[in-house]
Tab-separated table of C-alpha atoms in Angstrom:
chain	number	residue	atom	x	y	z
A	1	MET	CA	56.262	113.826	102.196
A	2	LEU	CA	56.134	111.241	99.551
A	3	TYR	CA	59.920	111.436	99.557
A	4	ASP	CA	60.142	110.541	102.949
A	5	LEU	CA	57.785	107.753	102.907
A	6	THR	CA	59.518	105.862	99.856
A	7	VAL	CA	63.064	106.904	99.461
A	8	VAL	CA	64.000	107.552	103.108
A	9	GLN	CA	61.888	105.260	104.547
A	10	PHE	CA	62.391	102.283	102.319
A	11	SER	CA	66.136	102.939	102.359
A	12	LYS	CA	65.666	102.456	106.404
A	13	MET	CA	63.848	99.283	106.167
A	14	LEU	CA	66.088	97.707	103.528
A	15	LYS	CA	69.188	98.392	105.795
A	16	ASN	CA	67.138	96.494	108.516
A	17	LEU	CA	66.267	93.899	106.080
A	18	SER	CA	69.982	93.475	105.336
A	19	ASN	CA	70.794	93.385	109.509
A	20	ILE	CA	67.779	90.624	109.772
A	21	LEU	CA	69.089	88.617	107.026
A	22	GLU	CA	72.564	88.682	108.776
A	23	GLU	CA	70.909	87.452	111.923
A	24	GLY	CA	69.698	84.575	109.751
A	25	ARG	CA	73.331	83.994	108.552
A	26	ALA	CA	74.699	83.871	112.247
A	27	PHE	CA	72.025	81.479	113.361
A	28	ALA	CA	72.801	79.208	110.413
A	29	HIS	CA	76.310	79.226	111.136
A	30	HIS	CA	75.640	78.309	114.741
A	31	LYS	CA	73.256	75.725	114.003
A	32	LYS	CA	75.691	74.148	111.045
A	33	VAL	CA	73.034	74.274	108.358
A	34	ASP	CA	73.313	76.141	104.994
A	35	MET	CA	72.157	79.493	104.613
A	36	GLU	CA	70.352	78.229	101.706
A	37	VAL	CA	67.879	76.194	103.872
A	38	LEU	CA	66.585	79.286	105.296
A	39	LEU	CA	66.739	81.213	101.795
A	40	ASN	CA	64.435	78.485	100.322
A	41	ALA	CA	62.255	78.100	103.615
A	42	ARG	CA	58.759	79.427	103.315
A	43	LEU	CA	55.438	79.796	105.198
A	44	ALA	CA	53.191	77.780	103.241
A	45	PRO	CA	53.902	75.649	99.926
A	46	ASP	CA	52.269	78.115	97.596
A	47	GLN	CA	54.174	81.289	99.038
A	48	PHE	CA	57.128	82.607	97.912
A	49	ASN	CA	60.251	81.771	99.699
A	50	LEU	CA	62.810	84.109	101.882
A	51	THR	CA	64.941	84.634	98.817
A	52	ARG	CA	61.755	85.706	96.643
A	53	GLN	CA	60.411	87.897	99.486
A	54	VAL	CA	63.519	90.017	99.489
A	55	GLN	CA	63.820	90.294	95.609
A	56	ILE	CA	60.369	91.529	95.664
A	57	ALA	CA	60.798	93.731	98.464
A	58	CYS	CA	63.749	95.337	96.786
A	59	ASP	CA	61.706	95.601	93.266
A	60	ILE	CA	58.736	97.462	95.026
A	61	ALA	CA	61.254	100.017	96.427
A	62	LYS	CA	63.062	100.471	93.288
A	63	ILE	CA	60.204	100.578	90.832
A	64	GLY	CA	57.775	102.313	93.107
A	65	VAL	CA	60.123	105.181	93.249
A	66	ALA	CA	60.855	105.165	89.658
A	67	ARG	CA	57.294	105.513	88.735
A	68	LEU	CA	56.406	108.078	91.361
A	69	THR	CA	59.422	110.095	89.809
A	70	GLY	CA	58.696	109.325	86.090
A	71	LYS	CA	62.258	107.779	85.838
A	72	LEU	CA	61.272	104.302	85.054
A	73	ASP	CA	64.142	103.868	82.441
A	74	SER	CA	66.654	104.713	85.312
A	75	VAL	CA	65.776	101.410	87.160
A	76	PRO	CA	68.610	98.999	87.903
A	77	LYS	CA	67.988	95.584	86.332
A	78	HIS	CA	68.193	92.664	88.235
A	79	GLU	CA	67.811	88.896	87.025
A	80	ASP	CA	66.155	87.299	89.984
A	81	ASN	CA	69.067	84.774	90.028
A	82	GLU	CA	70.447	85.319	93.319
A	83	THR	CA	71.105	81.888	94.988
A	84	SER	CA	73.405	83.005	98.063
A	85	LEU	CA	72.829	85.737	100.898
A	86	ASP	CA	75.962	87.406	99.405
A	87	GLU	CA	74.135	87.735	96.217
A	88	LEU	CA	71.049	89.164	97.931
A	89	GLN	CA	72.818	91.400	100.051
A	90	ALA	CA	74.409	92.796	96.658
A	91	ARG	CA	71.064	93.325	95.634
A	92	ILE	CA	69.892	95.407	98.560
A	93	ALA	CA	73.014	97.316	98.378
A	94	SER	CA	72.303	98.017	94.576
A	95	VAL	CA	68.579	99.361	95.309
A	96	LEU	CA	70.168	101.412	98.207
A	97	ASP	CA	72.397	103.045	95.930
A	98	TYR	CA	69.737	103.801	93.548
A	99	LEU	CA	67.695	105.369	95.949
A	100	SER	CA	70.625	107.477	97.412
A	101	GLY	CA	70.199	109.525	94.050
A	102	PHE	CA	66.827	110.638	94.560
A	103	SER	CA	66.087	113.939	96.215
A	104	GLU	CA	62.840	115.590	97.720
A	105	ALA	CA	62.542	117.729	94.422
A	106	ASP	CA	62.254	114.404	92.346
A	107	PHE	CA	58.880	114.197	93.782
A	108	ALA	CA	57.378	117.527	92.665
A	109	ASN	CA	54.682	115.637	90.427
A	110	ALA	CA	54.714	112.447	92.303
A	111	ALA	CA	51.274	112.778	93.876
A	112	ALA	CA	49.470	113.471	90.451
A	113	ILE	CA	51.530	111.308	88.227
A	114	HIS	CA	49.825	108.418	86.534
A	115	VAL	CA	51.047	105.063	87.537
A	116	SER	CA	50.058	101.916	85.205
A	117	GLN	CA	51.177	98.493	84.539
A	118	PRO	CA	50.700	96.445	81.564
A	119	ARG	CA	48.592	93.910	83.918
A	120	TRP	CA	46.161	96.778	84.836
A	121	GLU	CA	44.749	96.693	81.237
A	122	GLY	CA	45.140	100.615	80.492
A	123	LYS	CA	43.646	101.661	84.010
A	124	TYR	CA	45.902	103.749	86.297
A	125	LEU	CA	46.443	105.044	89.796
A	126	MET	CA	47.125	108.316	90.792
A	127	GLY	CA	50.489	108.509	92.362
A	128	TYR	CA	49.456	109.696	95.636
A	129	GLU	CA	47.033	106.597	95.981
A	130	PHE	CA	49.497	104.269	94.310
A	131	ALA	CA	52.084	105.324	97.121
A	132	ILE	CA	49.973	104.957	100.166
A	133	GLU	CA	47.608	102.102	98.951
A	134	ASN	CA	49.770	100.017	96.796
A	135	ALA	CA	53.743	100.427	97.148
A	136	ILE	CA	53.886	101.166	100.902
A	137	PRO	CA	51.732	98.386	102.305
A	138	ASN	CA	52.931	96.176	99.723
A	139	PHE	CA	56.666	96.879	100.723
A	140	TYR	CA	55.986	96.192	104.399
A	141	PHE	CA	54.100	92.905	103.497
A	142	HIS	CA	57.302	91.352	101.960
A	143	VAL	CA	59.561	92.910	104.902
A	144	THR	CA	57.418	91.354	107.538
A	145	THR	CA	57.170	88.092	105.537
A	146	ALA	CA	61.123	87.641	105.340
A	147	TYR	CA	61.271	88.762	108.942
A	148	ALA	CA	58.425	86.015	109.467
A	149	ILE	CA	60.142	83.336	107.700
A	150	LEU	CA	63.505	83.544	109.630
A	151	ARG	CA	61.484	83.834	113.000
A	152	HIS	CA	59.638	80.925	112.333
A	153	ASN	CA	62.852	78.939	111.721
A	154	GLY	CA	64.134	79.934	115.120
A	155	VAL	CA	66.286	82.945	114.414
A	156	ASP	CA	66.056	85.279	117.557
A	157	LEU	CA	64.558	88.339	115.961
A	158	GLY	CA	62.554	91.403	117.666
A	159	LYS	CA	60.524	94.142	116.652
A	160	LYS	CA	63.295	96.359	116.959
A	161	ASP	CA	65.164	94.688	114.168
A	162	TYR	CA	62.104	95.366	111.939
A	163	LEU	CA	61.522	98.944	112.769
A	164	GLY	CA	65.007	99.983	113.242
A	165	ALA	CA	66.291	103.012	115.774
A	166	MET	CA	63.772	105.861	116.201
A	167	PRO	CA	64.860	109.436	115.941
A	168	PHE	CA	64.043	110.266	119.756
A	169	GLN	CA	64.207	113.668	120.759
A	170	SER	CA	64.664	115.156	124.205
U	1	MET	CA	48.335	113.519	104.147
U	2	LEU	CA	49.110	112.183	107.884
U	3	TYR	CA	45.168	111.765	108.024
U	4	ASP	CA	45.084	109.456	104.562
U	5	LEU	CA	47.851	107.379	105.768
U	6	THR	CA	46.566	106.646	109.207
U	7	VAL	CA	42.796	107.122	109.429
U	8	VAL	CA	41.947	106.209	106.137
U	9	GLN	CA	44.483	103.544	105.442
U	10	PHE	CA	44.030	101.924	108.448
U	11	SER	CA	40.643	101.657	108.254
U	12	LYS	CA	40.981	100.086	104.671
U	13	MET	CA	43.305	97.630	106.253
U	14	LEU	CA	41.221	96.829	109.298
U	15	LYS	CA	38.358	96.001	106.760
U	16	ASN	CA	40.803	93.490	104.811
U	17	LEU	CA	42.176	92.196	108.263
U	18	SER	CA	38.270	91.458	108.913
U	19	ASN	CA	37.713	89.864	105.739
U	20	ILE	CA	40.854	87.770	105.960
U	21	LEU	CA	39.731	86.394	109.342
U	22	GLU	CA	36.185	85.563	107.911
U	23	GLU	CA	38.422	83.492	105.255
U	24	GLY	CA	39.852	81.787	108.440
U	25	ARG	CA	36.620	81.032	109.796
U	26	ALA	CA	35.259	79.651	106.487
U	27	PHE	CA	38.543	77.438	106.292
U	28	ALA	CA	38.218	76.119	110.030
U	29	HIS	CA	34.340	75.153	109.211
U	30	HIS	CA	35.473	73.421	106.320
U	31	LYS	CA	38.320	71.250	107.865
U	32	LYS	CA	35.575	70.908	111.098
U	33	VAL	CA	38.242	72.454	113.408
U	34	ASP	CA	37.368	75.399	116.021
U	35	MET	CA	38.266	78.471	115.077
U	36	GLU	CA	40.199	78.976	118.432
U	37	VAL	CA	42.596	76.636	116.945
U	38	LEU	CA	43.684	79.205	114.328
U	39	LEU	CA	43.027	82.304	116.930
U	40	ASN	CA	46.000	80.314	119.077
U	41	ALA	CA	48.132	79.836	116.332
U	42	ARG	CA	51.275	81.502	116.137
U	43	LEU	CA	54.579	81.315	113.814
U	44	ALA	CA	57.213	80.736	116.785
U	45	PRO	CA	56.681	79.703	120.491
U	46	ASP	CA	57.618	83.359	121.598
U	47	GLN	CA	55.690	85.006	119.202
U	48	PHE	CA	52.111	86.619	119.895
U	49	ASN	CA	49.294	84.252	118.561
U	50	LEU	CA	46.779	85.388	115.883
U	51	THR	CA	44.274	86.985	118.563
U	52	ARG	CA	46.997	88.991	119.920
U	53	GLN	CA	48.325	90.018	116.404
U	54	VAL	CA	44.821	91.455	115.620
U	55	GLN	CA	44.607	93.104	119.040
U	56	ILE	CA	48.051	95.006	118.409
U	57	ALA	CA	47.076	95.924	114.944
U	58	CYS	CA	43.869	97.460	116.476
U	59	ASP	CA	45.784	99.181	119.247
U	60	ILE	CA	48.397	100.885	116.797
U	61	ALA	CA	45.360	102.098	114.740
U	62	LYS	CA	43.329	103.703	117.601
U	63	ILE	CA	46.248	104.967	119.617
U	64	GLY	CA	48.508	106.125	116.724
U	65	VAL	CA	45.748	108.240	115.568
U	66	ALA	CA	44.683	109.400	119.048
U	67	ARG	CA	48.381	110.520	119.775
U	68	LEU	CA	48.732	112.328	116.354
U	69	THR	CA	45.734	114.133	117.115
U	70	GLY	CA	46.063	115.012	120.614
U	71	LYS	CA	42.834	113.113	121.731
U	72	LEU	CA	44.377	110.375	123.692
U	73	ASP	CA	41.498	110.798	126.161
U	74	SER	CA	38.958	109.926	123.713
U	75	VAL	CA	40.344	106.188	122.812
U	76	PRO	CA	38.191	103.511	123.188
U	77	LYS	CA	39.358	100.821	126.027
U	78	HIS	CA	39.697	97.286	125.006
U	79	GLU	CA	40.548	94.617	127.762
U	80	ASP	CA	42.422	92.182	125.710
U	81	ASN	CA	40.083	89.476	126.691
U	82	GLU	CA	38.609	88.361	123.389
U	83	THR	CA	38.436	84.461	123.132
U	84	SER	CA	36.213	84.369	119.870
U	85	LEU	CA	36.547	85.608	116.447
U	86	ASP	CA	33.055	87.346	116.942
U	87	GLU	CA	34.704	89.262	119.918
U	88	LEU	CA	37.675	89.962	117.785
U	89	GLN	CA	35.418	91.218	114.956
U	90	ALA	CA	33.643	93.540	117.299
U	91	ARG	CA	36.851	94.939	118.694
U	92	ILE	CA	38.111	95.786	115.044
U	93	ALA	CA	34.256	97.458	114.619
U	94	SER	CA	34.770	99.256	117.543
U	95	VAL	CA	38.101	100.749	116.315
U	96	LEU	CA	36.678	101.272	112.780
U	97	ASP	CA	33.867	103.616	114.482
U	98	TYR	CA	36.282	105.565	116.532
U	99	LEU	CA	38.549	106.131	113.163
U	100	SER	CA	35.265	107.231	111.352
U	101	GLY	CA	35.060	110.232	113.636
U	102	PHE	CA	38.146	111.965	112.569
U	103	SER	CA	38.579	114.403	109.814
U	104	GLU	CA	41.569	115.781	107.939
U	105	ALA	CA	41.160	118.864	110.230
U	106	ASP	CA	41.972	116.862	113.368
U	107	PHE	CA	45.516	116.317	112.091
U	108	ALA	CA	46.484	120.225	111.375
U	109	ASN	CA	48.994	119.800	114.094
U	110	ALA	CA	49.824	116.183	113.884
U	111	ALA	CA	53.181	116.513	112.059
U	112	ALA	CA	54.715	118.798	114.892
U	113	ILE	CA	52.800	117.177	117.967
U	114	HIS	CA	55.409	115.485	120.387
U	115	VAL	CA	54.500	111.742	120.834
U	116	SER	CA	55.798	110.203	123.887
U	117	GLN	CA	55.282	106.805	125.817
U	118	PRO	CA	56.144	106.223	129.478
U	119	ARG	CA	58.758	103.340	128.609
U	120	TRP	CA	60.614	106.044	126.501
U	121	GLU	CA	61.787	107.749	129.488
U	122	GLY	CA	60.998	111.229	128.739
U	123	LYS	CA	62.282	111.217	125.198
U	124	TYR	CA	59.680	112.078	122.415
U	125	LEU	CA	59.282	111.474	118.583
U	126	MET	CA	57.938	114.221	116.330
U	127	GLY	CA	54.455	113.251	115.158
U	128	TYR	CA	55.491	113.154	111.591
U	129	GLU	CA	58.361	110.709	112.336
U	130	PHE	CA	56.235	108.763	114.707
U	131	ALA	CA	53.787	108.212	111.955
U	132	ILE	CA	56.001	107.279	109.166
U	133	GLU	CA	58.986	105.617	111.262
U	134	ASN	CA	56.877	103.858	113.897
U	135	ALA	CA	53.153	103.756	113.558
U	136	ILE	CA	52.747	102.734	109.933
U	137	PRO	CA	55.525	100.015	109.726
U	138	ASN	CA	54.366	98.844	112.996
U	139	PHE	CA	50.605	98.494	112.074
U	140	TYR	CA	51.252	96.650	108.591
U	141	PHE	CA	53.796	94.450	110.684
U	142	HIS	CA	50.816	92.835	112.711
U	143	VAL	CA	48.177	92.889	109.598
U	144	THR	CA	50.973	90.832	107.921
U	145	THR	CA	51.718	88.546	110.394
U	146	ALA	CA	47.983	87.711	111.071
U	147	TYR	CA	47.689	86.976	107.149
U	148	ALA	CA	50.951	84.940	107.541
U	149	ILE	CA	49.429	82.919	110.341
U	150	LEU	CA	46.475	82.069	108.682
U	151	ARG	CA	48.402	81.245	105.351
U	152	HIS	CA	50.717	78.965	107.146
U	153	ASN	CA	47.688	77.077	108.552
U	154	GLY	CA	46.412	76.601	104.949
U	155	VAL	CA	43.846	79.255	104.517
U	156	ASP	CA	43.476	80.171	100.793
U	157	LEU	CA	44.690	84.005	100.910
U	158	GLY	CA	46.205	86.120	98.131
U	159	LYS	CA	47.804	89.538	98.001
U	160	LYS	CA	44.735	91.203	96.870
U	161	ASP	CA	43.012	90.143	100.345
U	162	TYR	CA	45.627	92.276	102.329
U	163	LEU	CA	46.122	95.372	99.925
U	164	GLY	CA	42.058	95.300	99.236
U	165	ALA	CA	40.663	97.267	96.226
U	166	MET	CA	42.677	99.643	94.375
U	167	PRO	CA	41.176	103.118	93.406
U	168	PHE	CA	42.045	102.604	89.536
U	169	GLN	CA	40.953	105.147	86.944
U	170	SER	CA	40.456	105.029	83.471
């Protein structure tokens, strides 16, 4: 289940984010403003701009999955130097490609793995709690904030753009 | 696990949201503005205001859990007529009280239950997919947007206010 919650759902949401950013590009084109204006937009002076929100969403996805599966060595590196939407889209694509290499079997020990970070000073979270209380809410926070920045600037987005298609049955 | 992802984690986040709203109240008091100014704030003219974001977060939590456990008849009703922060806090408290009545055992059939809504025109989602692809991302969307509205208006909030305490071990 942690596989579905992270690899599968993070991938779906990153594709939604990619589409949302393209809506931003179309809006900028229509308004005859540089896309960089939107990429540099933020909701508060001391909050990260749109570019950084996308970078962080990507990082939470790739590093979260790597931590849960004990594969931190395999994480693709990104230098946080994207200045254009094309470069941000390439970063999203790179993370999607990385996530596509995981399977349910990689998560066999994920719930009980010890997740630690240097700034946690030797303390750790169990993988199960790391996923549910940290990685998942944190990931949605940054995707939603990216959406909110574009929405605040006038881009015509709706909840469906954020949630994506639902697997309805009948 | 769906119990932890919904009942437990939604409860934690609603408490965080309650605390975030109190930060808004303290900010309004300090700035000598009515809290209603913040409650009516929004990020875009055609996006819901802060009050509505809180109402919807509450509804996704209570109705999501009720749907997953087949207990839609037991959901507390709210008239969406809150005009003050005290009334919104009472609504959050009411949902927290409702959620506290559920246990892991209530979720025995949650993954396979058929979740439907009138506007889905007879189609349904499996409970597992409803939780992961709809209720959870939708819930975080509205909590994050509430946070973003306050942040945009100058309230001094940080990621810890949103995520809450982590169950660190050492």
